[in-house]
């Protein structure tokens, strides 16, 4: 028995911001952003928080699956930008959906978060703990973005994606996850620092900081490496994979991964041109687009792969 995706959904906030509009805030231009990243626009949350966009994506995934919220055993939300330290974003989503039977908790693995959460669901189903789950990736990075730093602010966007999983014969076949905490400072964001009454200093809030070139080097090496490991351990060849649904950070990273795996670029769907890097949301957002466009047929082999802060990385092989 394994866990199978039986429904997908996604949501992005209404406010769309183009490269041109960003160039009025920081010293940048459309040409630089497009050629270095492949991004043309992104959506930015102005009136809804992480749990609200997560719940909207989840609602759409439930609708697609035909499974009522009351049948969900567990809700997992991969996010780096919850609104509160507690309760978790997952508990807020549970309340919004009325999924009263479900256990609910968040998972923190930055842009790899959805792949990590999928793996947790896979393990729950394999162990016979739960049968039906909602796995969500949702982030509002715009609230931890330094809008005066052109090195980061042009890259990110807000959004949410969700998948309903159910115990089945067909579905997730294998997964590989990894982390390297020694590279924790390459991409990081301080949460509220300790400024208690004994410390004589005010608490600070942080913005995201990133060594872009280090992240780039890490991604182009680690992503193909972990996909190769995933496929070798599963006895599946690269050319048997219908699509590689990769974290949408930079189109040049996708090009490089495709080359290293010797696979045609057509197998690597892209939507970062319209959404930017939506962190934990990017993989389920893209998966939902592929699903709704009718690109996925029953039995298609897909690889989902993410990488991000931690540093973390992970890949999942599944049959649709
Ligand atoms: N507009 C115009 N110029 C810019 C901008 C901008 N937005 N940002 C940087 N520049 C300038 C720099 O100041 C530099 O100028 P200089 O040569 O005069 O010093 C020049 O452009 C080149 O800068 P680099 O940082 O060397 O540019 P690079 O080609 O490395 O591209 C980028 C930067 C796009 C960030 C790239 O390194 C990258 O994509 N890295 C991966 C980032 C990533 O994927 N992050 C997220 C992954 S994990 C997660 O999703 C949370």
Short mmCIF file of C-alpha atoms and ligand atoms in Angstrom, two decimals, residues 26-29 32-33 36-37 110-111 141 150-151 154-156 187 208 210-213 215-216 247 249-250 252-253 277 279 307-309, ligand 1:
data_model
loop_
_atom_site.label_atom_id
_atom_site.label_comp_id
_atom_site.label_asym_id
_atom_site.label_seq_id
_atom_site.Cartn_x
_atom_site.Cartn_y
_atom_site.Cartn_z
CA UNK A 26 14.61 49.06 -6.77
CA UNK A 27 17.32 49.58 -9.37
CA UNK A 28 16.59 46.70 -11.71
CA UNK A 29 15.04 46.08 -15.11
CA UNK A 32 18.09 41.58 -16.21
CA UNK A 33 15.40 39.68 -14.30
CA UNK A 36 19.04 35.79 -15.18
CA UNK A 37 15.96 34.05 -13.79
CA UNK A 110 11.83 25.90 3.19
CA UNK A 111 11.51 25.37 -0.56
CA UNK A 141 7.55 35.37 1.31
CA UNK A 150 17.36 43.91 -5.52
CA UNK A 151 19.39 40.70 -5.15
CA UNK A 154 12.91 40.26 -7.69
CA UNK A 155 12.96 36.48 -7.20
CA UNK A 156 10.03 35.63 -4.99
CA UNK A 187 19.93 31.24 2.79
CA UNK A 208 15.57 36.90 4.14
CA UNK A 210 20.76 34.82 0.43
CA UNK A 211 24.08 34.06 -1.21
CA UNK A 212 22.56 33.60 -4.66
CA UNK A 213 25.59 32.09 -6.33
CA UNK A 215 22.42 28.48 -3.83
CA UNK A 216 22.77 28.24 -7.59
CA UNK A 247 10.98 23.68 -7.53
CA UNK A 249 13.56 29.06 -8.50
CA UNK A 250 15.41 29.91 -11.68
CA UNK A 252 18.70 28.40 -15.66
CA UNK A 253 18.68 25.82 -12.85
CA UNK A 277 9.75 31.49 -6.66
CA UNK A 279 9.04 28.52 -2.01
CA UNK A 307 15.78 22.33 -2.84
CA UNK A 308 16.16 25.26 -0.52
CA UNK A 309 17.24 26.72 2.78
N1 LIG B 1 18.73 43.81 -11.17
C1 LIG B 1 19.83 44.29 -11.79
N2 LIG B 1 21.08 43.95 -11.40
C2 LIG B 1 21.20 43.09 -10.36
C3 LIG B 1 20.08 42.58 -9.67
C4 LIG B 1 18.82 42.99 -10.12
N3 LIG B 1 17.67 42.54 -9.55
N4 LIG B 1 20.50 41.76 -8.70
C5 LIG B 1 21.85 41.75 -8.76
N5 LIG B 1 22.27 42.58 -9.76
C6 LIG B 1 23.63 42.86 -10.19
C7 LIG B 1 24.65 42.61 -9.09
O1 LIG B 1 24.78 43.74 -8.24
C8 LIG B 1 25.90 42.38 -9.90
O2 LIG B 1 26.42 43.63 -10.31
P1 LIG B 1 28.01 43.89 -10.35
O3 LIG B 1 28.53 42.90 -11.34
O4 LIG B 1 28.09 45.31 -10.78
O5 LIG B 1 28.46 43.62 -8.96
C9 LIG B 1 25.39 41.65 -11.16
O6 LIG B 1 23.99 41.96 -11.22
C10 LIG B 1 25.58 40.16 -11.11
O7 LIG B 1 25.09 39.68 -9.87
P2 LIG B 1 25.18 38.16 -9.47
O8 LIG B 1 24.67 37.98 -8.09
O9 LIG B 1 26.56 37.66 -9.79
O10 LIG B 1 24.17 37.55 -10.54
P3 LIG B 1 23.90 36.05 -10.89
O11 LIG B 1 24.13 35.81 -12.30
O12 LIG B 1 24.56 35.13 -9.89
O13 LIG B 1 22.35 35.95 -10.65
C11 LIG B 1 20.74 35.16 -9.09
C12 LIG B 1 21.80 36.20 -9.37
C13 LIG B 1 19.61 35.32 -10.10
C14 LIG B 1 20.19 35.41 -7.68
C15 LIG B 1 21.34 33.74 -9.20
O14 LIG B 1 22.52 33.67 -8.44
C16 LIG B 1 20.40 32.69 -8.76
O15 LIG B 1 19.37 32.48 -9.34
N6 LIG B 1 20.73 31.95 -7.69
C17 LIG B 1 19.87 30.95 -7.16
C18 LIG B 1 18.92 31.65 -6.27
C19 LIG B 1 17.81 30.75 -5.87
O16 LIG B 1 17.45 29.88 -6.60
N7 LIG B 1 17.28 31.05 -4.70
C20 LIG B 1 16.22 30.41 -4.18
C21 LIG B 1 16.44 28.94 -3.96
S1 LIG B 1 15.98 28.36 -2.46
C22 LIG B 1 14.54 28.98 -2.20
O17 LIG B 1 13.78 28.89 -3.08
C23 LIG B 1 14.24 29.75 -0.95
#
